[in-house]
């Protein structure tokens, strides 16, 4: 479900940079509490709307299994992904921009990003769906909006983070050049900030869109108790096909999925990557470049060129002239006068701002408190059940991580060390990785039931499917980054295999491995929500686990348990991140950093 | 001279610390740039050259004092200046032409006029034919030409340059310098004044009509004089070399007590760093110190610092920290710009590695307070280890955060070399060094020097 194009393997800096900026910041616990409070308040809001809507029966949508219906379903799914991505992009740029330039809210916004990145988005699925359906009078639009909002919440954070950290890492002299030459905000955004952030944004967009497919498949198959929220799309097609055991339909569905992924890669990502090459911030031209015939076509099309010349260019000119005129009017004369007025205005606006903050804080506190009072309805035995489930899911997540690491480390190192193998294996792995695990899940469960395996194995299999690729691609990148002189030293002194792994390979790939494992661990927790509780052929398959608790609680409308289980999961993910991954990350940044 | 274009009045820069102290970067300074002159600002690293430049351009606001542009406060004036940056600061995603057009676009100029002016200036700096190239396709010298073109295209009244030639090789730099001088002298460009920050003394003497030398801790003007040598200036001429030698003397002479520091608005006194607890460790490596001493010994134990720098092809930024360190450790004395080796210095230069370490150890414990304190702290602890944080907090009172980190890095480097202590980088603790294992120590210093 994630791709790692070769062209990016030589710039591992951006993503790592972003993470390390988070690490450097030592937030007071206060900030985290603020974010937690806001999170609780949002949850409460969603629950209130959801409860209001409770109990309206709705007709369900029939999903056709004919292959002829597939293009239409595929189109629906693609449009959903596209809209959610567009929303994410705009939001990410706005969020990152404000966080980078507003000193006052920056720490809170970044703490928020860090936590939002780690909480299980899928546990909001039922809440968001119910709320959206309640908000929109026509059921269909509500469900559609719910799916889009959910995908959005799954993919926006890393993009926002990438944009923020790019702005923060713009070399000082470039910023100074922009201000000494009196660039307006717009010109600075277009000529400096967006280009500088472009490569990070492209990379993160690819990861986000792949993640979007994962969530979309889950959204499209969503069934809640007696109510059916299924959306016509690829995900529902696959699930219905698996439910009825229609193997022809399953094959067609999967083929369509792969075709979409390959087409997106060729028609969207490759041209975008080739185009973004010019935004590389480098002093020398690099040798390896991605080529795209599509981009060539766009860039050399006469029609497109003249279209741009006659519409965009004049528009831009008018805009710049307006901005310059405005600045000339505003700058020299008015400033001293404005000074006096500003102090008076300053007091008024400060009081106003204080009031707004106060009201906001009270509202957040109230809603958070209401959410917490919901928890009083939870019985002691239910609480014990949740803890038991948490332990089981913890175990499952770690088993899947160990299994994933066990095969991906040797495989990744082998691919990374042998360029010829890499040429064959990498494209295959990329395609395999692109198929969202959630799309495969019904198919795998069907097979498991047939051979007598249960939900327990099934859930681990789904987590493994969804997350192993993060580790594999990072390990490949890490193995490629090990300098060849280090490998030569190992050969020269006749290191034994064990010694070679201990002194050269494992330390060399360590930082990459940690990056992969962090992402994989977060993904596995998230996946547990659909992995441990699944409806197939009108029966519910489930096993003991936190994810199952969350899904079951939504099914039966027990919001207090849903809330508690979600909080427990969020706390576990954040705690593991802080206690384990962050430490390993710091170790990777200091001790196992190659070069420099 | 007629009225100044830019005039700085008692400008200073400091950073407030949580405690009562504040870190003074630049002490109150008066400075003016008049029409028709090239002003060079010289100074060792840490003297606040770039900070001063940024305050004069209005990029950065002084902590106190005021900068005037034609006698109007710079914040409210419409300033017409440009900066040529050390790193060129070109936008790599824009072509040469787009880079040069960008400032004109910001001014809202018509596209046709914009293009005409940009092409003309590209022609002037010798970049005709390169307008469609991207900066990364050009060599360093060509890239800086784009930097010049972009700076000149707005026809600035004052052209600021922040070490514009220091990222270039010697020949390219020489070439660009003379072309700039030609443009200026022939009045090809309407620029009224040029202000150049540099750490290259010869460059300053070659270009400037007026040279300002800064001292550090905190940054202050040590001397400000006119250069009367007619153009073209000959590096070999006596007047030229005498002036260079003079500037070296000014730079290496121990500072006379600078003017009394003012009080802050809240009535607290600003403390001068030299009156503070810790001396500032110059950031030199033991290997560099040994190398310098050997060179001085080869020059019969005494020589002009100017000639030493020439011999090593070093800029003052490279050489001065090493000279300062050797002086601090008592290996070298400096008078009137002449460096003379002391008897311990001579012995140090002549000894083999283990004896060298011993001499360095003794000199360090005797002369460097921070190292002495670290050693004592380790000895007094039962587990023979002290966290770095402890010293970080003490140094923090006196130095900025960056400088504190650099001070600790240098202390660790020296301490490891002298085998005074070892440093556990993963736990960030100073620990007692294992004296018996010389092999291990030697390899660890090799790592640091690399």
Tab-separated table of N, CA and C in Angstrom, chain A residues 172-184 187 190-193 195-196 277-286 316-317 320-321 323-325 327-328 331-333 335-336 587 591, chain B residues 50 54 57 59 72 76-94 98 102-103 105-111 114 134-137 143 147 150-151 154 162 426:
chain	number	residue	atom	x	y	z
A	172	UNK	N	18.124	30.282	5.534
A	172	UNK	CA	17.853	31.631	5.988
A	172	UNK	C	18.096	32.668	4.889
A	173	UNK	N	19.166	32.437	4.107
A	173	UNK	CA	19.500	33.449	3.108
A	173	UNK	C	18.441	33.574	2.016
A	174	UNK	N	17.740	32.459	1.722
A	174	UNK	CA	16.673	32.540	0.724
A	174	UNK	C	15.517	33.387	1.251
A	175	UNK	N	15.175	33.169	2.520
A	175	UNK	CA	14.113	33.979	3.127
A	175	UNK	C	14.512	35.448	3.133
A	176	UNK	N	15.778	35.689	3.437
A	176	UNK	CA	16.248	37.070	3.479
A	176	UNK	C	16.211	37.701	2.096
A	177	UNK	N	16.586	36.904	1.090
A	177	UNK	CA	16.521	37.429	-0.271
A	177	UNK	C	15.087	37.829	-0.588
A	178	UNK	N	14.123	36.976	-0.207
A	178	UNK	CA	12.720	37.279	-0.478
A	178	UNK	C	12.303	38.568	0.215
A	179	UNK	N	12.788	38.808	1.443
A	179	UNK	CA	12.311	40.024	2.097
A	179	UNK	C	13.091	41.256	1.655
A	180	UNK	N	14.379	41.123	1.312
A	180	UNK	CA	15.114	42.312	0.876
A	180	UNK	C	14.598	42.775	-0.478
A	181	UNK	N	14.111	41.834	-1.301
A	181	UNK	CA	13.550	42.223	-2.594
A	181	UNK	C	12.049	42.439	-2.517
A	182	UNK	N	11.532	42.556	-1.289
A	182	UNK	CA	10.147	42.971	-1.039
A	182	UNK	C	9.112	42.066	-1.697
A	183	UNK	N	9.327	40.766	-1.664
A	183	UNK	CA	8.321	39.833	-2.168
A	183	UNK	C	7.051	39.983	-1.343
A	184	UNK	N	5.903	39.923	-2.016
A	184	UNK	CA	4.656	39.882	-1.264
A	184	UNK	C	4.470	38.455	-0.740
A	187	UNK	N	3.869	36.117	-3.618
A	187	UNK	CA	5.053	35.806	-4.411
A	187	UNK	C	5.984	34.879	-3.638
A	190	UNK	N	4.583	31.395	-3.835
A	190	UNK	CA	4.704	30.758	-5.147
A	190	UNK	C	6.149	30.528	-5.548
A	191	UNK	N	7.009	31.504	-5.250
A	191	UNK	CA	8.382	31.359	-5.727
A	191	UNK	C	9.323	30.727	-4.716
A	192	UNK	N	8.940	30.695	-3.449
A	192	UNK	CA	9.861	30.127	-2.464
A	192	UNK	C	9.267	28.949	-1.693
A	193	UNK	N	8.161	29.176	-0.993
A	193	UNK	CA	7.702	28.148	-0.058
A	193	UNK	C	7.165	26.906	-0.751
A	195	UNK	N	7.642	25.808	-3.942
A	195	UNK	CA	8.686	25.023	-4.622
A	195	UNK	C	9.592	24.288	-3.638
A	196	UNK	N	9.935	24.958	-2.541
A	196	UNK	CA	10.842	24.321	-1.600
A	196	UNK	C	10.180	23.101	-0.965
A	277	UNK	N	11.275	17.231	-10.100
A	277	UNK	CA	12.734	17.151	-10.089
A	277	UNK	C	13.371	18.532	-10.079
A	278	UNK	N	12.709	19.493	-10.709
A	278	UNK	CA	13.332	20.812	-10.781
A	278	UNK	C	13.272	21.551	-9.450
A	279	UNK	N	12.517	21.018	-8.508
A	279	UNK	CA	12.455	21.654	-7.203
A	279	UNK	C	13.468	21.096	-6.228
A	280	UNK	N	14.271	20.152	-6.712
A	280	UNK	CA	15.303	19.623	-5.819
A	280	UNK	C	16.216	20.756	-5.420
A	281	UNK	N	16.461	20.857	-4.123
A	281	UNK	CA	17.338	21.918	-3.671
A	281	UNK	C	18.759	21.396	-3.655
A	282	UNK	N	19.407	21.479	-4.795
A	282	UNK	CA	20.750	20.920	-4.861
A	282	UNK	C	21.615	21.854	-5.677
A	283	UNK	N	22.911	21.742	-5.478
A	283	UNK	CA	23.834	22.622	-6.178
A	283	UNK	C	24.288	22.015	-7.499
A	284	UNK	N	24.359	20.694	-7.524
A	284	UNK	CA	24.792	20.034	-8.752
A	284	UNK	C	23.638	19.212	-9.302
A	285	UNK	N	23.616	19.072	-10.587
A	285	UNK	CA	22.563	18.292	-11.213
A	285	UNK	C	22.827	16.815	-10.949
A	286	UNK	N	21.802	16.096	-10.501
A	286	UNK	CA	22.028	14.691	-10.198
A	286	UNK	C	21.909	13.852	-11.458
A	316	UNK	N	-1.719	36.446	-13.486
A	316	UNK	CA	-0.640	36.551	-12.512
A	316	UNK	C	-0.088	37.979	-12.513
A	317	UNK	N	0.116	38.532	-13.712
A	317	UNK	CA	0.678	39.876	-13.820
A	317	UNK	C	-0.205	40.902	-13.120
A	320	UNK	N	0.143	40.575	-9.367
A	320	UNK	CA	1.395	41.117	-8.827
A	320	UNK	C	1.381	42.642	-8.816
A	321	UNK	N	0.834	43.235	-9.887
A	321	UNK	CA	0.811	44.696	-9.941
A	321	UNK	C	-0.063	45.254	-8.828
A	323	UNK	N	-0.697	43.870	-5.965
A	323	UNK	CA	-0.023	43.687	-4.682
A	323	UNK	C	1.042	44.755	-4.485
A	324	UNK	N	1.803	45.049	-5.567
A	324	UNK	CA	2.865	46.047	-5.457
A	324	UNK	C	2.275	47.415	-5.170
A	325	UNK	N	1.175	47.770	-5.880
A	325	UNK	CA	0.535	49.065	-5.655
A	325	UNK	C	0.064	49.193	-4.220
A	327	UNK	N	1.207	47.769	-1.650
A	327	UNK	CA	2.300	47.921	-0.697
A	327	UNK	C	2.840	49.344	-0.720
A	328	UNK	N	2.961	49.927	-1.930
A	328	UNK	CA	3.482	51.291	-2.033
A	328	UNK	C	2.551	52.244	-1.295
A	331	UNK	N	2.986	51.427	2.679
A	331	UNK	CA	4.195	51.414	3.493
A	331	UNK	C	4.680	52.747	4.071
A	332	UNK	N	5.099	53.769	3.256
A	332	UNK	CA	5.891	54.802	3.922
A	332	UNK	C	5.066	55.754	4.771
A	333	UNK	N	3.985	56.289	4.181
A	333	UNK	CA	3.300	57.390	4.828
A	333	UNK	C	2.495	56.948	6.045
A	335	UNK	N	2.489	54.466	8.135
A	335	UNK	CA	2.956	53.729	9.311
A	335	UNK	C	2.991	54.549	10.600
A	336	UNK	N	3.553	55.806	10.573
A	336	UNK	CA	3.621	56.509	11.843
A	336	UNK	C	2.235	56.800	12.397
A	587	UNK	N	18.277	7.269	19.100
A	587	UNK	CA	19.497	6.461	18.994
A	587	UNK	C	19.941	6.399	17.530
A	591	UNK	N	23.617	7.757	17.089
A	591	UNK	CA	24.701	6.801	17.014
A	591	UNK	C	24.804	6.111	15.671
B	50	UNK	N	27.777	39.805	10.255
B	50	UNK	CA	26.542	39.589	9.503
B	50	UNK	C	25.350	40.206	10.217
B	54	UNK	N	22.773	42.941	8.665
B	54	UNK	CA	21.328	42.773	8.600
B	54	UNK	C	20.578	43.895	9.305
B	57	UNK	N	20.525	46.859	6.854
B	57	UNK	CA	19.612	46.734	5.719
B	57	UNK	C	18.157	46.782	6.151
B	59	UNK	N	16.768	44.290	7.673
B	59	UNK	CA	16.270	42.910	7.762
B	59	UNK	C	16.049	42.519	9.206
B	72	UNK	N	15.607	59.132	7.998
B	72	UNK	CA	14.289	58.692	8.456
B	72	UNK	C	14.460	57.301	9.073
B	76	UNK	N	10.299	52.818	8.708
B	76	UNK	CA	9.198	53.521	8.037
B	76	UNK	C	9.608	54.038	6.667
B	77	UNK	N	10.905	53.978	6.350
B	77	UNK	CA	11.355	54.494	5.059
B	77	UNK	C	11.168	53.442	3.983
B	78	UNK	N	11.089	53.895	2.717
B	78	UNK	CA	11.106	52.888	1.649
B	78	UNK	C	12.553	52.747	1.189
B	79	UNK	N	13.136	51.658	1.616
B	79	UNK	CA	14.572	51.450	1.486
B	79	UNK	C	14.879	50.835	0.134
B	80	UNK	N	15.949	51.293	-0.487
B	80	UNK	CA	16.342	50.714	-1.763
B	80	UNK	C	17.745	50.111	-1.657
B	81	UNK	N	17.803	48.902	-1.138
B	81	UNK	CA	19.097	48.226	-1.011
B	81	UNK	C	18.992	46.817	-1.593
B	82	UNK	N	20.154	46.200	-1.844
B	82	UNK	CA	20.213	44.816	-2.287
B	82	UNK	C	21.268	44.106	-1.471
B	83	UNK	N	21.177	42.780	-1.437
B	83	UNK	CA	22.227	42.008	-0.776
B	83	UNK	C	22.729	40.940	-1.742
B	84	UNK	N	24.042	40.814	-1.818
B	84	UNK	CA	24.636	39.669	-2.500
B	84	UNK	C	25.066	38.719	-1.400
B	85	UNK	N	24.567	37.461	-1.471
B	85	UNK	CA	24.775	36.538	-0.366
B	85	UNK	C	25.966	35.625	-0.604
B	86	UNK	N	26.531	35.153	0.494
B	86	UNK	CA	27.649	34.205	0.405
B	86	UNK	C	27.229	32.926	-0.308
B	87	UNK	N	26.005	32.454	0.015
B	87	UNK	CA	25.538	31.205	-0.584
B	87	UNK	C	24.789	31.453	-1.885
B	88	UNK	N	24.879	32.643	-2.426
B	88	UNK	CA	24.199	33.092	-3.647
B	88	UNK	C	22.704	33.309	-3.424
B	89	UNK	N	22.074	32.359	-2.653
B	89	UNK	CA	20.633	32.461	-2.355
B	89	UNK	C	19.793	32.626	-3.608
B	90	UNK	N	20.100	31.858	-4.639
B	90	UNK	CA	19.273	31.861	-5.847
B	90	UNK	C	18.166	30.832	-5.674
B	91	UNK	N	17.064	31.032	-6.383
B	91	UNK	CA	16.002	30.039	-6.332
B	91	UNK	C	16.292	28.986	-7.394
B	92	UNK	N	16.608	27.756	-6.975
B	92	UNK	CA	17.074	26.759	-7.942
B	92	UNK	C	16.005	26.341	-8.937
B	93	UNK	N	14.734	26.596	-8.627
B	93	UNK	CA	13.664	26.172	-9.532
B	93	UNK	C	13.309	27.267	-10.544
B	94	UNK	N	13.977	28.406	-10.462
B	94	UNK	CA	13.744	29.461	-11.438
B	94	UNK	C	14.956	29.558	-12.360
B	98	UNK	N	14.434	34.290	-14.737
B	98	UNK	CA	13.343	34.393	-13.755
B	98	UNK	C	13.863	34.844	-12.393
B	102	UNK	N	12.591	38.304	-10.642
B	102	UNK	CA	11.748	38.171	-9.443
B	102	UNK	C	11.622	39.478	-8.645
B	103	UNK	N	12.729	40.200	-8.358
B	103	UNK	CA	12.568	41.443	-7.584
B	103	UNK	C	11.753	42.494	-8.325
B	105	UNK	N	9.352	41.839	-10.430
B	105	UNK	CA	7.979	41.365	-10.347
B	105	UNK	C	7.355	41.829	-9.033
B	106	UNK	N	8.174	41.767	-7.974
B	106	UNK	CA	7.679	42.201	-6.670
B	106	UNK	C	7.341	43.686	-6.694
B	107	UNK	N	8.037	44.443	-7.560
B	107	UNK	CA	7.760	45.869	-7.651
B	107	UNK	C	6.565	46.160	-8.558
B	108	UNK	N	6.066	45.110	-9.212
B	108	UNK	CA	4.894	45.278	-10.067
B	108	UNK	C	5.206	45.889	-11.419
B	109	UNK	N	6.410	45.618	-11.944
B	109	UNK	CA	6.807	46.214	-13.224
B	109	UNK	C	6.159	45.472	-14.394
B	110	UNK	N	5.897	46.185	-15.477
B	110	UNK	CA	5.327	45.585	-16.692
B	110	UNK	C	6.255	44.491	-17.225
B	111	UNK	N	5.677	43.389	-17.745
B	111	UNK	CA	6.522	42.280	-18.212
B	111	UNK	C	7.576	42.692	-19.238
B	114	UNK	N	10.301	44.717	-17.627
B	114	UNK	CA	11.011	43.833	-16.707
B	114	UNK	C	12.059	43.030	-17.464
B	134	UNK	N	19.255	26.940	-15.672
B	134	UNK	CA	18.936	26.891	-14.251
B	134	UNK	C	20.234	27.051	-13.455
B	135	UNK	N	20.158	27.647	-12.272
B	135	UNK	CA	21.388	27.899	-11.504
B	135	UNK	C	22.260	26.655	-11.327
B	136	UNK	N	21.613	25.470	-11.173
B	136	UNK	CA	22.443	24.298	-10.897
B	136	UNK	C	23.263	23.862	-12.101
B	137	UNK	N	22.953	24.409	-13.277
B	137	UNK	CA	23.752	24.073	-14.454
B	137	UNK	C	25.001	24.944	-14.542
B	143	UNK	N	27.166	31.455	-10.960
B	143	UNK	CA	26.010	31.593	-10.082
B	143	UNK	C	26.083	32.910	-9.312
B	147	UNK	N	23.731	36.225	-8.895
B	147	UNK	CA	23.475	36.915	-7.634
B	147	UNK	C	23.692	38.411	-7.775
B	150	UNK	N	20.931	39.943	-9.993
B	150	UNK	CA	19.667	40.097	-9.276
B	150	UNK	C	19.736	41.280	-8.313
B	151	UNK	N	20.927	41.460	-7.699
B	151	UNK	CA	21.066	42.565	-6.760
B	151	UNK	C	21.076	43.901	-7.485
B	154	UNK	N	17.600	45.999	-9.467
B	154	UNK	CA	16.692	46.957	-8.836
B	154	UNK	C	17.349	48.325	-8.676
B	162	UNK	N	27.531	40.137	1.569
B	162	UNK	CA	27.884	39.368	2.757
B	162	UNK	C	28.852	38.262	2.355
B	426	UNK	N	26.622	8.731	24.393
B	426	UNK	CA	25.243	8.260	24.415
B	426	UNK	C	24.552	8.644	25.713
